[in-house]
């Protein structure tokens, strides 16, 4: 099991962009799939690898809601995943199933059974050579292979590299430690009298000043990354919603923040390592022919601001 991803998906996210994207993909990362899904025919079988909580299967189901087409989309993921429930089902013709603890290097499907193999920011996390071989095995002759992958110079990579640099800083651990010291120094806070007591408490005031200084340092270092990594949101939650929590609950929350930072580091490190640069991509594409795959289209996806979002690859299996 892929525990840092399982932990993430169990929080109910729809995509891997977490709080930065509350619903499913929008814009280019949604629109690019429309012509792909439009090519499907009656009783299709689609496989989405590295599916997460099923963002692409949900896009497919919504995208085909205006046509009378029946089919099935199966999302597989190495982690423990559950279909995101943020999107309502307006298309009963499409059956979605998710399979957890399933790697795309070894798919539980019969050979020559799949019409369309898809992935959005999932395939590149796997052993890409083995996964390509496996994709060819499960695809029908003339089956389609369409993946959107991380680009090593995309705005997604740049943003996440900045977050990684920030959460590696000593100030992050010091800040989390200070929250622990604060929880203990405050003791249980149950009413306004306790709040006044804390305000007058010298030790609490010292720790609060220390926390403010650490936040200022992190914000000065990289304000956007400080917001993006959710640490500021957690600190605000500790002092607002969390103020009246018992000490034990506050300490549990601090443990939760530590785990969030650790797993974020693991996920982002994987993301940076998974991204394709031109050399890695060329080596990968060179394997297509020996895998009975022909490359139909390769392009760089960009948003409206002309920023790079990722690579788009479209291949098909030849006989
Ligand atoms: C960045 S997330 C993308 C999830 C989803 N496609 C999305 O766009 O929201 C990458 C996913 O790939 C999964 N993954 C990593 N290695 C895998 C493998 N070998 N086989 C299947 N899934 C894998 C991870 O567990 C994670 O859920």
Tab-separated table of N, CA and C and ligand atoms in Angstrom, residues 2 5 9 14-16 25 50-52 55 77-79 102-105 120-122 125-126, ligand 1:
chain	number	residue	atom	x	y	z
A	2	UNK	N	0.373	2.289	-0.648
A	2	UNK	CA	1.095	3.549	-0.771
A	2	UNK	C	0.544	4.484	0.309
A	5	UNK	N	-0.035	8.411	0.056
A	5	UNK	CA	-1.129	8.773	-0.847
A	5	UNK	C	-2.467	8.337	-0.255
A	9	UNK	N	-5.741	10.635	0.126
A	9	UNK	CA	-7.044	10.399	-0.520
A	9	UNK	C	-8.146	10.187	0.507
A	14	UNK	N	-10.632	15.443	-4.395
A	14	UNK	CA	-11.020	14.952	-5.723
A	14	UNK	C	-9.792	14.811	-6.614
A	15	UNK	N	-8.861	15.755	-6.503
A	15	UNK	CA	-7.643	15.688	-7.316
A	15	UNK	C	-6.427	15.788	-6.395
A	16	UNK	N	-5.240	15.639	-7.003
A	16	UNK	CA	-4.020	15.725	-6.190
A	16	UNK	C	-3.646	17.175	-5.883
A	25	UNK	N	-11.005	18.821	-12.021
A	25	UNK	CA	-10.211	19.618	-12.961
A	25	UNK	C	-11.087	20.567	-13.775
A	50	UNK	N	-3.425	5.244	-11.767
A	50	UNK	CA	-3.061	6.292	-10.811
A	50	UNK	C	-4.244	7.223	-10.648
A	51	UNK	N	-5.406	6.625	-10.443
A	51	UNK	CA	-6.684	7.361	-10.529
A	51	UNK	C	-6.942	8.283	-9.342
A	52	UNK	N	-6.289	8.031	-8.200
A	52	UNK	CA	-6.612	8.801	-6.989
A	52	UNK	C	-8.059	8.532	-6.607
A	55	UNK	N	-10.770	11.286	-10.236
A	55	UNK	CA	-11.061	12.552	-10.927
A	55	UNK	C	-11.354	12.334	-12.416
A	77	UNK	N	-5.377	2.244	-8.555
A	77	UNK	CA	-4.369	3.035	-7.835
A	77	UNK	C	-3.663	2.147	-6.824
A	78	UNK	N	-2.397	2.450	-6.634
A	78	UNK	CA	-1.577	1.723	-5.668
A	78	UNK	C	-2.049	2.016	-4.243
A	79	UNK	N	-2.652	3.179	-4.050
A	79	UNK	CA	-3.088	3.592	-2.712
A	79	UNK	C	-4.522	3.138	-2.445
A	102	UNK	N	-3.704	-1.516	-6.344
A	102	UNK	CA	-3.509	-2.143	-7.662
A	102	UNK	C	-2.498	-1.314	-8.442
A	103	UNK	N	-1.419	-1.966	-8.840
A	103	UNK	CA	-0.365	-1.212	-9.532
A	103	UNK	C	-0.537	-1.296	-11.042
A	104	UNK	N	-0.146	-0.220	-11.723
A	104	UNK	CA	-0.375	-0.248	-13.175
A	104	UNK	C	0.678	-1.077	-13.902
A	105	UNK	N	1.697	-1.545	-13.189
A	105	UNK	CA	2.665	-2.449	-13.816
A	105	UNK	C	2.066	-3.850	-13.956
A	120	UNK	N	-3.994	10.826	-15.731
A	120	UNK	CA	-3.640	12.239	-15.559
A	120	UNK	C	-2.754	12.325	-14.314
A	121	UNK	N	-1.491	12.618	-14.524
A	121	UNK	CA	-0.514	12.746	-13.434
A	121	UNK	C	-0.482	11.487	-12.555
A	122	UNK	N	-0.559	10.308	-13.190
A	122	UNK	CA	-0.522	9.055	-12.439
A	122	UNK	C	0.502	8.087	-13.012
A	125	UNK	N	4.353	8.024	-12.228
A	125	UNK	CA	4.792	7.636	-10.877
A	125	UNK	C	5.194	6.162	-10.838
A	126	UNK	N	4.819	5.446	-11.875
A	126	UNK	CA	5.059	3.995	-11.866
A	126	UNK	C	6.376	3.680	-12.584
B	1	LIG	C1	-0.572	12.820	-8.423
B	1	LIG	S1	-1.663	11.512	-8.006
B	1	LIG	C2	-2.816	11.683	-9.328
B	1	LIG	C3	-4.195	11.170	-9.022
B	1	LIG	C4	-5.280	11.494	-10.054
B	1	LIG	N1	-5.013	10.953	-11.364
B	1	LIG	C5	-5.520	12.979	-10.146
B	1	LIG	O1	-5.178	13.567	-11.170
B	1	LIG	O2	-6.059	13.562	-9.203
B	1	LIG	C6	-0.701	10.081	-8.426
B	1	LIG	C7	-1.366	8.773	-8.021
B	1	LIG	O3	-0.619	7.690	-8.607
B	1	LIG	C8	-0.656	6.608	-7.697
B	1	LIG	N2	0.431	5.669	-8.036
B	1	LIG	C9	1.754	5.815	-7.807
B	1	LIG	N3	2.438	4.744	-8.284
B	1	LIG	C10	1.504	3.907	-8.832
B	1	LIG	C11	1.572	2.639	-9.486
B	1	LIG	N4	2.747	2.021	-9.680
B	1	LIG	N5	0.416	2.065	-9.900
B	1	LIG	C12	-0.772	2.678	-9.697
B	1	LIG	N6	-0.893	3.884	-9.084
B	1	LIG	C13	0.223	4.495	-8.669
B	1	LIG	C14	-0.521	7.263	-6.336
B	1	LIG	O4	-0.963	6.411	-5.304
B	1	LIG	C15	-1.388	8.514	-6.511
B	1	LIG	O5	-2.696	8.278	-6.097
